[in-house]
Every structure is written in C-alpha cells, then in structure tokens.
PDB file of C-alpha atoms in Angstrom:
ATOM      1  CA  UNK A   1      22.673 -19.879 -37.784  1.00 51.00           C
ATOM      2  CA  UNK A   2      21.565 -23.064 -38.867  1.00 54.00           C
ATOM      3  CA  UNK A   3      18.504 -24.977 -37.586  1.00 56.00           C
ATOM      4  CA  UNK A   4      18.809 -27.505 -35.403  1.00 54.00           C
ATOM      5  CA  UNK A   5      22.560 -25.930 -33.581  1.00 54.00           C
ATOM      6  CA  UNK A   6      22.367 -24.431 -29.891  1.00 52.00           C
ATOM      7  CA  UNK A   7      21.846 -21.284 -29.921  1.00 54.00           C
ATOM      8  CA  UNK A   8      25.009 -19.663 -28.897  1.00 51.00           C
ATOM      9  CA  UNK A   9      25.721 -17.176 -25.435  1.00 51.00           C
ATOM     10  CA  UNK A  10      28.996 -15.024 -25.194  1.00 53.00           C
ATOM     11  CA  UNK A  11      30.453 -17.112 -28.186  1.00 54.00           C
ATOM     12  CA  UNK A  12      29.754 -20.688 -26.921  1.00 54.00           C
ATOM     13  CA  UNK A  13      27.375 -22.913 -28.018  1.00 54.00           C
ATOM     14  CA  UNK A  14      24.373 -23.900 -25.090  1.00 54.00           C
ATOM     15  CA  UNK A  15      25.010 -27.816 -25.765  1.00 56.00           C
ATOM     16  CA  UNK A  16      27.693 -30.480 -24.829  1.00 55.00           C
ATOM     17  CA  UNK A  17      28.476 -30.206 -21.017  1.00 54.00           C
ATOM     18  CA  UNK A  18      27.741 -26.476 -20.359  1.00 53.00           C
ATOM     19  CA  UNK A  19      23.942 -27.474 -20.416  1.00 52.00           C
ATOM     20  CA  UNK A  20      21.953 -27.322 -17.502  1.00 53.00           C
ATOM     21  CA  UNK A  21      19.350 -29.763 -17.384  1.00 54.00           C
ATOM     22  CA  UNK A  22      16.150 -29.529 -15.449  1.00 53.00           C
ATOM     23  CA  UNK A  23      16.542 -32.044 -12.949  1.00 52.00           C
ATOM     24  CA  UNK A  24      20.545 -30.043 -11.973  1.00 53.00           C
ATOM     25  CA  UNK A  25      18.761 -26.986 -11.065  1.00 53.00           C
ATOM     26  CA  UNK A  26      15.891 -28.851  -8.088  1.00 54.00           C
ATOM     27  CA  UNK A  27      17.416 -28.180  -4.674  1.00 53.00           C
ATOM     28  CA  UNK A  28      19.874 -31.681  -3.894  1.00 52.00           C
ATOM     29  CA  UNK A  29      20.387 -32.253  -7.650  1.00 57.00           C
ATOM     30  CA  UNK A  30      20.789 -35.820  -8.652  1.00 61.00           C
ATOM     31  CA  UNK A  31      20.691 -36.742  -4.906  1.00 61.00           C
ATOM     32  CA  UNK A  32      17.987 -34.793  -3.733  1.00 61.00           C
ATOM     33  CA  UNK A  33      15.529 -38.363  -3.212  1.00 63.00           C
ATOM     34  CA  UNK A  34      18.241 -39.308  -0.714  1.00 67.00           C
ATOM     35  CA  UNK A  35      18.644 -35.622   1.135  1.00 68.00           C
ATOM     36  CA  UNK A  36      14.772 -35.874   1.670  1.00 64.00           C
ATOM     37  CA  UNK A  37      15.290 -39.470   3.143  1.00 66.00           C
ATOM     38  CA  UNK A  38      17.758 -38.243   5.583  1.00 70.00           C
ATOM     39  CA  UNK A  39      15.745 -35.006   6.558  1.00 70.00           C
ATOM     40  CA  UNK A  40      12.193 -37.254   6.689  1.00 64.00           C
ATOM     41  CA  UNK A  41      14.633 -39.868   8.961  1.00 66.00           C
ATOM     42  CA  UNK A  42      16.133 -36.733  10.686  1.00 68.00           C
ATOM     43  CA  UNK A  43      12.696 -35.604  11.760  1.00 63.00           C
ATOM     44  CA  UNK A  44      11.485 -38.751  12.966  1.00 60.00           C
ATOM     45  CA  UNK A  45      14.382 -39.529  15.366  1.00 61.00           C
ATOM     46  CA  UNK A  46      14.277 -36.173  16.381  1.00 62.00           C
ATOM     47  CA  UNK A  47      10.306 -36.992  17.285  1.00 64.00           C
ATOM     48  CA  UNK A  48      11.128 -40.088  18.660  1.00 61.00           C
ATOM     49  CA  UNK A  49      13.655 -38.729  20.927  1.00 65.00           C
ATOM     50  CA  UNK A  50      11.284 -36.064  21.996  1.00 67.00           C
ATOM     51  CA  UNK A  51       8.341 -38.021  22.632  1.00 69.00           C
ATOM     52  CA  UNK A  52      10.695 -40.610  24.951  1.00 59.00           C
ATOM     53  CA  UNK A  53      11.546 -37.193  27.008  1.00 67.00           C
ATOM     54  CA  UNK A  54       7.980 -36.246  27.127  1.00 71.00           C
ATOM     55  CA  UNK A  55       7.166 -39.502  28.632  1.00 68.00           C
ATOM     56  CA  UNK A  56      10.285 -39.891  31.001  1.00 68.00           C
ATOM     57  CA  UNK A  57       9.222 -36.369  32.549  1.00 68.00           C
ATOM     58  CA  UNK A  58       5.777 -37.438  32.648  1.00 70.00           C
ATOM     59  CA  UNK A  59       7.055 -40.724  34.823  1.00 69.00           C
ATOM     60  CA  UNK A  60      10.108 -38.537  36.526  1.00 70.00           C
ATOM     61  CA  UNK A  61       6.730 -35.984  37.911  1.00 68.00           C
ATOM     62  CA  UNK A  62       4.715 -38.977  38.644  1.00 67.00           C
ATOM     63  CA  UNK A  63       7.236 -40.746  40.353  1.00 68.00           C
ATOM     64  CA  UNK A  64      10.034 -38.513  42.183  1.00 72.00           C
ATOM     65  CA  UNK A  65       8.529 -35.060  42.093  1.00 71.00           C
ATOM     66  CA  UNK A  66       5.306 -36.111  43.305  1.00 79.00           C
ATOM     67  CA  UNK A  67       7.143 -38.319  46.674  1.00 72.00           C
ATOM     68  CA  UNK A  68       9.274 -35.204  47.108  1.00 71.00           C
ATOM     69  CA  UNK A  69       6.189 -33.019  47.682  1.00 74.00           C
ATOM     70  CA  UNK A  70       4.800 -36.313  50.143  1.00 72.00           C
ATOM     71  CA  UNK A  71       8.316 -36.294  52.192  1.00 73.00           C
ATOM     72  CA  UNK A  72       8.075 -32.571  52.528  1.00 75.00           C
ATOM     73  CA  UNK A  73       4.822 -33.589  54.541  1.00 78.00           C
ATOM     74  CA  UNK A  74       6.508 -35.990  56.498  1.00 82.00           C
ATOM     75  CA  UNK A  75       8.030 -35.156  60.274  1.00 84.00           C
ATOM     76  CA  UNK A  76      11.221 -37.507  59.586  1.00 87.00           C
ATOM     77  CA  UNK A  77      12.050 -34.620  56.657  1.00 89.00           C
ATOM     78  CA  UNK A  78      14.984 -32.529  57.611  1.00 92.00           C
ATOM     79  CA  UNK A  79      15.276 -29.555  55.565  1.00 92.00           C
ATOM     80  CA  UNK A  80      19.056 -28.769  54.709  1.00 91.00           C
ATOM     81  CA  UNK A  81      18.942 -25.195  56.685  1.00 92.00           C
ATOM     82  CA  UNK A  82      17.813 -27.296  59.877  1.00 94.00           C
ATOM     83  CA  UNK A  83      21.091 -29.220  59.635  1.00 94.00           C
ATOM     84  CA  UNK A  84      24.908 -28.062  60.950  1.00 93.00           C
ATOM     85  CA  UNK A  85      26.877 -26.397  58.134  1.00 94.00           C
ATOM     86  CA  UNK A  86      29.185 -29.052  59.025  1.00 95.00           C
ATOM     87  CA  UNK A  87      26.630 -32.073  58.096  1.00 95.00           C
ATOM     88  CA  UNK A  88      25.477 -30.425  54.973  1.00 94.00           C
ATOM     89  CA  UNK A  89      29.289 -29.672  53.871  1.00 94.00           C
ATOM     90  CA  UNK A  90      29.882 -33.530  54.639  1.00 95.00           C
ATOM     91  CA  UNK A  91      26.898 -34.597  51.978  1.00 94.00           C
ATOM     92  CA  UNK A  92      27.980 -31.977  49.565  1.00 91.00           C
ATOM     93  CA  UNK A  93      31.019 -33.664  50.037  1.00 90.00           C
ATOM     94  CA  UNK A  94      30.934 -37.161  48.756  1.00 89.00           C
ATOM     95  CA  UNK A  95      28.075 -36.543  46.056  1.00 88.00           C
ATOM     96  CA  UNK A  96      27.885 -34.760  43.097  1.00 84.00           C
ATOM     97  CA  UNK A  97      24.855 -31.946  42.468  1.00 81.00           C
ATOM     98  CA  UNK A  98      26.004 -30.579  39.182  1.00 71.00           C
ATOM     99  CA  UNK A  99      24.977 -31.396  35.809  1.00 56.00           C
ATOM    100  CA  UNK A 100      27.703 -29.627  33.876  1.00 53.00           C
ATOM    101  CA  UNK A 101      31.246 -31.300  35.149  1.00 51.00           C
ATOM    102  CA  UNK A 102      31.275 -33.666  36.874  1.00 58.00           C
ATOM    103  CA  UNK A 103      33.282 -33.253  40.151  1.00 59.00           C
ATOM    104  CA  UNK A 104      36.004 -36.397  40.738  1.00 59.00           C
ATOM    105  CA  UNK A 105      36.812 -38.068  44.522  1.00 56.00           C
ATOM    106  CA  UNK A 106      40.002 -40.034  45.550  1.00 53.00           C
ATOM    107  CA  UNK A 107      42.693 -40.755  42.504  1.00 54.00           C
ATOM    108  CA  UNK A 108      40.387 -39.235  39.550  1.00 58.00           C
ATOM    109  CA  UNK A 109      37.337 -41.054  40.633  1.00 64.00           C
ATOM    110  CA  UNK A 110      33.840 -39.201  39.771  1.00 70.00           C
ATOM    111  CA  UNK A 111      31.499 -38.590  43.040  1.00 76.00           C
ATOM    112  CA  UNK A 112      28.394 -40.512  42.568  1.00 78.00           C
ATOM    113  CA  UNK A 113      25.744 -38.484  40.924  1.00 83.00           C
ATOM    114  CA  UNK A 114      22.405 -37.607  42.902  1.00 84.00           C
ATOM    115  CA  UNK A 115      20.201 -37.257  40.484  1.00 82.00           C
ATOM    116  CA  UNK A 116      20.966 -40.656  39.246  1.00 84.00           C
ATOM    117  CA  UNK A 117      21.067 -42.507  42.683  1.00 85.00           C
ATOM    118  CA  UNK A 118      17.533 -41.080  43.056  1.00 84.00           C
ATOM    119  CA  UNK A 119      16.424 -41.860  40.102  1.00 83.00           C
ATOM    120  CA  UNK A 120      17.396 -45.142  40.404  1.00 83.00           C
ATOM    121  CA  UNK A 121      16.429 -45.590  43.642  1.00 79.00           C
ATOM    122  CA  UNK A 122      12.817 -44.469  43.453  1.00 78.00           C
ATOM    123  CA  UNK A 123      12.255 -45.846  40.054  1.00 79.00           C
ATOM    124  CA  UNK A 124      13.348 -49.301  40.793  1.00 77.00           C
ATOM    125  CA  UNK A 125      15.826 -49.411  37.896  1.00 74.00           C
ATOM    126  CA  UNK A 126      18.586 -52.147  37.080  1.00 76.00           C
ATOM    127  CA  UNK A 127      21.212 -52.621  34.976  1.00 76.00           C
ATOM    128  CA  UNK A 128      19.650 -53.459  32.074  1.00 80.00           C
ATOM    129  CA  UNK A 129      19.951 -51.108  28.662  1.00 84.00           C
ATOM    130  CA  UNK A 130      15.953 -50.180  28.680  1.00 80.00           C
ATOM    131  CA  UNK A 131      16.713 -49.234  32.890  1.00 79.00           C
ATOM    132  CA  UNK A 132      20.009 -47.736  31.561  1.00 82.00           C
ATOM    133  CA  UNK A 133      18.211 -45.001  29.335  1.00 83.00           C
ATOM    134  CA  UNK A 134      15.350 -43.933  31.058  1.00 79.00           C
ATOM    135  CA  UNK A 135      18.106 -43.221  33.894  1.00 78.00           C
ATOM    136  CA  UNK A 136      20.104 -41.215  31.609  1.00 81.00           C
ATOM    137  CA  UNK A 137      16.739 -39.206  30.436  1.00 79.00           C
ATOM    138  CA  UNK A 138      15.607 -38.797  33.548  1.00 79.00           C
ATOM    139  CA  UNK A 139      18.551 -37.585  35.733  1.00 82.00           C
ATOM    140  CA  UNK A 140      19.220 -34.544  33.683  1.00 82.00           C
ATOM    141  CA  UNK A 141      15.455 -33.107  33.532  1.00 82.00           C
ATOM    142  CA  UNK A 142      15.594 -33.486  37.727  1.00 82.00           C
ATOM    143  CA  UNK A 143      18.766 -31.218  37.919  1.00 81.00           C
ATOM    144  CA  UNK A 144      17.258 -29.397  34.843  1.00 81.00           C
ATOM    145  CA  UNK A 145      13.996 -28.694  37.222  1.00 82.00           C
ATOM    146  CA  UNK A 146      15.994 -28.848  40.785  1.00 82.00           C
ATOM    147  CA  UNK A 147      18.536 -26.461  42.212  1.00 84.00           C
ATOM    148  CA  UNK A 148      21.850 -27.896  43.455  1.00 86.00           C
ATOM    149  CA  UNK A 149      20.338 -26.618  47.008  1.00 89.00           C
ATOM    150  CA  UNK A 150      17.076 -28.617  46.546  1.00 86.00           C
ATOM    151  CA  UNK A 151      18.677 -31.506  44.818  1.00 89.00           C
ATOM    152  CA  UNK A 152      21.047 -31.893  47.697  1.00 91.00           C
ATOM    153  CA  UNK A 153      18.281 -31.650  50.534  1.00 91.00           C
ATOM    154  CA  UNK A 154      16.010 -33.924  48.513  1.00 90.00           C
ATOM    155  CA  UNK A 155      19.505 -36.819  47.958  1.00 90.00           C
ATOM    156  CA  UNK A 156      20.130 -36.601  52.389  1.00 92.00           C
ATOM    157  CA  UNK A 157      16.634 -37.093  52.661  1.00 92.00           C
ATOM    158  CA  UNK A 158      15.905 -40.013  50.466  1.00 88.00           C
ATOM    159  CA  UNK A 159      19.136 -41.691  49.754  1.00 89.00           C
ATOM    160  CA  UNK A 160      19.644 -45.610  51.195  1.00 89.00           C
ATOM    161  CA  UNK A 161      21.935 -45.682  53.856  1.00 89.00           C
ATOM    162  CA  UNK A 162      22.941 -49.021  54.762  1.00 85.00           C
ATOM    163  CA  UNK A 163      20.611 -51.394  56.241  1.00 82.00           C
ATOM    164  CA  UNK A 164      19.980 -52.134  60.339  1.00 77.00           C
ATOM    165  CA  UNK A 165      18.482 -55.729  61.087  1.00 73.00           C
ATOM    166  CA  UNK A 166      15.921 -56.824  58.433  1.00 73.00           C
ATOM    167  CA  UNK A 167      14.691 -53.637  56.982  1.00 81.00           C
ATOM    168  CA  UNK A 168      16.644 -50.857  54.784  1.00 86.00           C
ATOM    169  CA  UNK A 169      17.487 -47.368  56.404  1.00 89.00           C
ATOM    170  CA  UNK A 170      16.687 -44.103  54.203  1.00 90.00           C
ATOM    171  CA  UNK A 171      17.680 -40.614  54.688  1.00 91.00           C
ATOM    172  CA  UNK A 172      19.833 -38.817  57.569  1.00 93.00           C
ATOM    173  CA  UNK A 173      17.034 -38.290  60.029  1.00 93.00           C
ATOM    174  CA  UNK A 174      16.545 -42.139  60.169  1.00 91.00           C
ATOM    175  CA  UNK A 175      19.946 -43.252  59.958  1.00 91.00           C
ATOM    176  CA  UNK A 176      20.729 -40.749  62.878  1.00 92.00           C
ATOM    177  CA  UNK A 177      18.213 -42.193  64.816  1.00 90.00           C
ATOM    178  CA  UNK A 178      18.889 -45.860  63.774  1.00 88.00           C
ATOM    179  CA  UNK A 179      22.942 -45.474  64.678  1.00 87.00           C
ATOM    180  CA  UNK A 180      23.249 -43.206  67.025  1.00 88.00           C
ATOM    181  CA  UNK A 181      19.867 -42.240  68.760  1.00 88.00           C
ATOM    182  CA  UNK A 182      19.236 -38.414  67.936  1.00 90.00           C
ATOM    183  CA  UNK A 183      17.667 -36.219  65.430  1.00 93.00           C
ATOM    184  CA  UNK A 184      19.799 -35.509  62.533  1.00 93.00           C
ATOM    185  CA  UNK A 185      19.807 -31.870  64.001  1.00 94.00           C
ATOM    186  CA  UNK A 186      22.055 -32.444  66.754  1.00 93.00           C
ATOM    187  CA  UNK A 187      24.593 -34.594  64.476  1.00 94.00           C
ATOM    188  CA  UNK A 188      28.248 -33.745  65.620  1.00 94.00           C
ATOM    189  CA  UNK A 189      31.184 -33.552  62.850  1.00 95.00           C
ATOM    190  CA  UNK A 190      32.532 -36.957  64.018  1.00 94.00           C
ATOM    191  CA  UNK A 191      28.426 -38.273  63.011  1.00 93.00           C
ATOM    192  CA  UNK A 192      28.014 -36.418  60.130  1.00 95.00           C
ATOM    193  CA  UNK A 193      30.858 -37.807  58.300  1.00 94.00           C
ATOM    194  CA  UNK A 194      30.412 -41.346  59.622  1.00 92.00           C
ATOM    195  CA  UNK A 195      26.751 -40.681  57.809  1.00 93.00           C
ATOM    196  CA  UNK A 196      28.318 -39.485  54.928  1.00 93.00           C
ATOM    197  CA  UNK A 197      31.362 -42.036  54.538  1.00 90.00           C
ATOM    198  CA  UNK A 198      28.767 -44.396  54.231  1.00 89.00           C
ATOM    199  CA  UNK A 199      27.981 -43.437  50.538  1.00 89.00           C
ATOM    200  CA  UNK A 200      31.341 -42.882  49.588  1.00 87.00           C
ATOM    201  CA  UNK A 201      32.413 -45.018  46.304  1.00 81.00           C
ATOM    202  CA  UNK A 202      32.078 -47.575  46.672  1.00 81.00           C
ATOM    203  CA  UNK A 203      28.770 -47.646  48.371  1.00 81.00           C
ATOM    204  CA  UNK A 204      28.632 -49.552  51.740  1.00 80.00           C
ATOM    205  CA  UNK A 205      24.791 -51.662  51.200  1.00 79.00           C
ATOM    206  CA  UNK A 206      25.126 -53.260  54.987  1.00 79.00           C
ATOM    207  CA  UNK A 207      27.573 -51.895  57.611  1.00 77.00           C
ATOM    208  CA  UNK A 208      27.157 -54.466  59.579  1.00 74.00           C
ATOM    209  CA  UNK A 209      28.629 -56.884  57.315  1.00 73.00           C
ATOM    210  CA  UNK A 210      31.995 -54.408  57.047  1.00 71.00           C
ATOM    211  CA  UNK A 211      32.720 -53.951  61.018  1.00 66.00           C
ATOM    212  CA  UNK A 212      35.331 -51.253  60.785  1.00 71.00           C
ATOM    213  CA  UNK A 213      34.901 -49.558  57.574  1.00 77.00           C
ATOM    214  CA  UNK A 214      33.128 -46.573  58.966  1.00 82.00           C
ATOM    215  CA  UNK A 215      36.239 -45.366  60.989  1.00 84.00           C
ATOM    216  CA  UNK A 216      38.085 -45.144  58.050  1.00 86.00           C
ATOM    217  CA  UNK A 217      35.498 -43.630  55.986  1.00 88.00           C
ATOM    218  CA  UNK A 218      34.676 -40.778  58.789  1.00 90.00           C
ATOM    219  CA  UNK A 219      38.283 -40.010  58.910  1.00 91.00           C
ATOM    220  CA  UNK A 220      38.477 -39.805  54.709  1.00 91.00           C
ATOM    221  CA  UNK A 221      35.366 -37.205  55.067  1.00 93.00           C
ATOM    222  CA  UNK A 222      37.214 -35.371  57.389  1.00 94.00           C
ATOM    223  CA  UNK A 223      39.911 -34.777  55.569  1.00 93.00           C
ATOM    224  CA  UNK A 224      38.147 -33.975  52.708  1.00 91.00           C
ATOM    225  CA  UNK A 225      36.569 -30.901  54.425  1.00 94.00           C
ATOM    226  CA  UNK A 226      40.021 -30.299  55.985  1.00 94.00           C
ATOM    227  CA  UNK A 227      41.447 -29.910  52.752  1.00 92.00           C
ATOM    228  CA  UNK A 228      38.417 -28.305  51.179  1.00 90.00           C
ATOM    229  CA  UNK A 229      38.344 -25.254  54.002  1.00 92.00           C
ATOM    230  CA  UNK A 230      35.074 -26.090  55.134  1.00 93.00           C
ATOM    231  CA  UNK A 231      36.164 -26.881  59.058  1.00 94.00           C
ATOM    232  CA  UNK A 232      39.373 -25.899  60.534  1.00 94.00           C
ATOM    233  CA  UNK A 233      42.484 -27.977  62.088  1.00 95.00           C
ATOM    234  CA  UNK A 234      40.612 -27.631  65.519  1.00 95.00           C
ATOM    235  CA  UNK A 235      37.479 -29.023  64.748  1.00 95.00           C
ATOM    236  CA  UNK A 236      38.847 -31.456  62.248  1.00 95.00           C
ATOM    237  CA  UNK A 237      41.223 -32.928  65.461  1.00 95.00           C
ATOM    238  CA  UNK A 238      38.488 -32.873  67.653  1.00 94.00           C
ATOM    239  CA  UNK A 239      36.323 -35.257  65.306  1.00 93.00           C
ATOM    240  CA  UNK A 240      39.681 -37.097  64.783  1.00 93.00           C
ATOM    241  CA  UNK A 241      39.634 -37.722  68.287  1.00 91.00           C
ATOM    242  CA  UNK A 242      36.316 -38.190  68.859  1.00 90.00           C
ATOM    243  CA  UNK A 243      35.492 -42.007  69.524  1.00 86.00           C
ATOM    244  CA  UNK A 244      33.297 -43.610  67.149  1.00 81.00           C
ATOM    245  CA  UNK A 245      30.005 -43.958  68.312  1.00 73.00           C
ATOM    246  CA  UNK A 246      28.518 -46.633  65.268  1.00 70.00           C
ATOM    247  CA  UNK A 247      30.786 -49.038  64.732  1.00 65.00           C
ATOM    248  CA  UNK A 248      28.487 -52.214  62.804  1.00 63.00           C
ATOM    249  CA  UNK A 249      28.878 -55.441  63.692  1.00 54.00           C
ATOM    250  CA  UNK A 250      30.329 -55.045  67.220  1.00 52.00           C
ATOM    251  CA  UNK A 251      26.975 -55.763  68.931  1.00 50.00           C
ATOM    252  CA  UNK A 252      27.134 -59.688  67.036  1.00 49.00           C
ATOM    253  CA  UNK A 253      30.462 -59.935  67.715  1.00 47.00           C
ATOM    254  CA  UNK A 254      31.304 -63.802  69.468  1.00 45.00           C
ATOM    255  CA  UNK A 255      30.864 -63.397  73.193  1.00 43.00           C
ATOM    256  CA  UNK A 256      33.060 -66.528  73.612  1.00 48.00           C
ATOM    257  CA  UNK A 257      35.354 -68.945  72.164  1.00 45.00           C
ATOM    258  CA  UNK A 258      34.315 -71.170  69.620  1.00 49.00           C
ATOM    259  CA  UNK A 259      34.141 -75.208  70.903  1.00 52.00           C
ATOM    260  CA  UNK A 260      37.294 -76.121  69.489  1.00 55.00           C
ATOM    261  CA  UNK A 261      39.670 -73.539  71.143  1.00 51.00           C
ATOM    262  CA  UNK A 262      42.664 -75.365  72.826  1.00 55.00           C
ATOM    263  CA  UNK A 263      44.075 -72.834  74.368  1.00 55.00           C
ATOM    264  CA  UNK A 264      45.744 -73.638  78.063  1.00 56.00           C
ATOM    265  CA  UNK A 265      43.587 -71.371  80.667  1.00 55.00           C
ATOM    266  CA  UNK A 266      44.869 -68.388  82.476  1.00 56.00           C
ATOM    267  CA  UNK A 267      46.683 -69.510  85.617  1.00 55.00           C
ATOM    268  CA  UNK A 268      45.425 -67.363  88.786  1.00 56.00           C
ATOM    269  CA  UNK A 269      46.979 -67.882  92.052  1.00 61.00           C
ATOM    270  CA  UNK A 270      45.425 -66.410  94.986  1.00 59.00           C
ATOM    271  CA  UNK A 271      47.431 -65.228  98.284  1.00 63.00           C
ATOM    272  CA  UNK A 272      47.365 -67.050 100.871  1.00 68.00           C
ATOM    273  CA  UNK A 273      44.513 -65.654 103.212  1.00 69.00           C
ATOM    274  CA  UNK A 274      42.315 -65.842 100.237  1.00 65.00           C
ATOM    275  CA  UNK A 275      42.713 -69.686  99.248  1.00 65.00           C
ATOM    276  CA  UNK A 276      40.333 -72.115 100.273  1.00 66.00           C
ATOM    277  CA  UNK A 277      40.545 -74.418 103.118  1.00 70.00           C
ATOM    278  CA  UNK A 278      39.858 -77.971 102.595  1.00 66.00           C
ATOM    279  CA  UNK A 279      35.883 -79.071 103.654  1.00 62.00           C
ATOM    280  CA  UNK A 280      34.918 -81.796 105.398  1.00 56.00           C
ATOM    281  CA  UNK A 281      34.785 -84.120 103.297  1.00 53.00           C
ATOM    282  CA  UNK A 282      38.799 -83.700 101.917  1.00 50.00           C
ATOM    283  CA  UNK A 283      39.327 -84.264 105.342  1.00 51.00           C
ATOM    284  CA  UNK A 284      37.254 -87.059 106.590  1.00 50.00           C
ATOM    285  CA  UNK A 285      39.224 -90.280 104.986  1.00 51.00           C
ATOM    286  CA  UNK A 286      42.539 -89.516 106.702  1.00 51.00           C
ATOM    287  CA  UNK A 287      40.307 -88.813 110.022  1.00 48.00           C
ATOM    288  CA  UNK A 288      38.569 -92.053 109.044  1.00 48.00           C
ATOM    289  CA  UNK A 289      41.733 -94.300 108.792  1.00 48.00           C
ATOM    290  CA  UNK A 290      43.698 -92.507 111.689  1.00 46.00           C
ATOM    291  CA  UNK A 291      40.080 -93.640 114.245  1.00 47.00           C
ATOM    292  CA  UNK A 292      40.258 -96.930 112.291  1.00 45.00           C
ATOM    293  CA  UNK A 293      43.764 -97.563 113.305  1.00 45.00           C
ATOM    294  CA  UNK A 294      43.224 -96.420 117.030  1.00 43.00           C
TER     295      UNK A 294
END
C-alpha cells in the first residue's frame, strides 16, 4: 500500500464520505452549540418559572393562609359541620372545589372556581395580564395545600355576597344576619339557596339594584339539589313554597305616585247613614236670604 492512501477496513478505503471526523462524533454533532442554547434557555425558564411559584406561595401564605388562620379566631366564622347539610349542599352547589375538571352549571357553563374568587378577592387582583398570572399561580397551590372540605368552608366564609347600604357583605354568617336576621346555623333550605343563588354566574354585586332576581335564583338552587339527590320532592316543595323572606329593593320601593300621575281617583260612595250632613255654614246663606226676605 502506497503512502499517502487511507488505510483500508473490510476492503474500503477510510476516506471520501465514510470518514468520521472529530467534530461528528461530540454529542449534538454539527448542531450541538445550538442544543446547549436550548438546554441553557430550557433551564432558565424552568428557574424562572420556579422562582415566580416560590414567590406567589410566599404571597398566597402571607396573604390568604395567614387571614384564614385570623377568621378561624373570629366568632362570625361558621365552620361547615356547624351548618345544615342542606346549606352546605347549596354552596357545594353553585361553586367549584376541584382542581382536576372542572364541573359545568346551566347549558355547559363552568361553576365559578373558589380558589380563584378567593384569590382574587383577598389579593385585590384585576384584570390586567400581571393580576391575570399571579391568579393562575396562585389558585392551584391553595387547592394543592387545601382539601375540597376546607376550601369550601374557607369560600362560605370569605366570599362577597352582595352589598347592604354603603358597606360590602362577606361570608354566610353575615349575610344571614344582614338579610334575614339569624345565625347562619338556623338557615332554612328556602335561605340557604337564596344565599347561594346569589353567587350563581353571573355574580349578583348589589341585590338591591336587581329587586326580584333572588326568587328566581333560590328556585334554580333548588332544583339543582332536586336533581342532584341531595333533598327530596318534599323538602324541595316546601322551600318552593316557602315565601321569600329577602327580596332587595322592596324596602326603597316608591311609597307614592310620582307628581305627574294623571290618573282619575278612586270613586267611593258611602251609604247613606254614613255621609255627612251639611255644617252650618252650607246652611247659613239660604237661612240668611229666607230672614232677609221675611
């Protein structure tokens, strides 16, 4: 064999395009500058997204958690065992505790979410893209951390429901006591699911500026625990029947007619013992003119 020829293996020459190079054989080849771009990129998002989860828990303990622990404190908290079946079914009802499917309401609708309502709620968030994603980091570590149990119990007792007057009502026990004068403990069916129809989709922010709504929102509750077995057709007719003891914007209702009503007035006519008799006075210038003329 001549000097200067590749040196041959299995009858073919080590040259042409059967040679490996040294720069084919490094892990990525040719491309490997721009496979350790993507992996040093991979890592950082990967960091980045970490570290932005590390701080939303840090603001989701510092923030929720920590009132949670303060509420339990409180004497307005209502823990979910203290409550009717019935009331806590109603909740459970219209609001969704889950993290893995999400449960849907009236023609494929999904049931508002209760880890996001709170964390909205208590963390003061809009509906801006940076408000956006700390929601949507924060909601799933709270159902990560909370059972669907606690989750509920911590959504009756925290949640806004509606407003009375000038100031905002939160939680059962003070709505109860705001709209119908009792402890959230003695709630019947007919209350509980006015209470809950409240934060049916879409969210009622001021009853009193919807006079009437919460009849027809009871009565959709009801029926959803009719149809979901959790009362029977006895109790769900007797709540049906049951009049509605909050019904907004009745106590601002017009006591009379506006100025401009034209309206002929109700004719009453009075039997005859009960009309008046003329006075003196009707009287006195047909007396006067029958003396004058004597």
């Amino acid at each position: 064999m001549k000097p200067g020829k590749g040196k041959t293996l299995g009858g073919a020459p080590r040259s042409g395009k059967w040679t490996k190079h040294a720069e084919d054989t490094r892990v990525g080849g040719k491309h490997r500058g721009s496979l350790i771009a993507l992996i040093v990129l991979g890592v950082l998002v990967l960091g980045g997204i970490g570290g932005y989860m590390a701080v939303a828990n840090s603001q989701l303990h510092a923030g929720l958690m920590r009132q949670q622990k303060e509420m339990r404190r409180r004497p307005d908290y209502v823990p979910l065992a203290q409550m009717p079946r019935y009331a806590r079914d109603a909740f459970a009802a219209v609001v969704d505790t889950t993290s893995a499917a999400r449960r849907s309401l009236r023609r494929g609708m999904p049931l508002p979410s209760a880890s996001r309502d709170l964390v909205r709620q208590v963390h003061l968030l809009d509906s801006g893209l940076a408000s956006q994603a700390r929601e949507m980091a924060m909601a799933p570590l709270l159902e990560a951390q909370t059972s669907s149990t606690g989750l509920l119990e911590l959504y009756v007792n925290r949640v806004a429901m509606g407003r009375t007057e000038s100031w905002a009502v939160y939680g059962v026990q003070q709505a109860a006591q705001e709209y119908f004068g009792k402890d959230a403990r003695r709630l019947t069916l007919s209350e509980a699911a006015t209470l809950a129809g409240i934060l049916l989709p879409p969210r009622v922010a001021d009853p009193e500026a919807d006079p009437g709504a919460m009849g027809t929102r009871r009565n959709e509750v009801l029926r959803i625990l009719r149809a979901t077995g959790k009362i029977d057709q006895a109790a769900f007719q007797a709540a049906m029947a049951e009049p509605l003891a909050f019904q907004p914007g009745v106590d601002y209702a017009p006591m009379s007619r506006p100025a401009d009503w034209q309206a002929e007035p109700q004719v009453i006519r009075l039997p005859e013992a009960l009309r008046p008799k003329p006075d003196s006075a009707a009287a006195s210038p047909a007396g006067a003119g029958s003396q004058a003329g004597a």
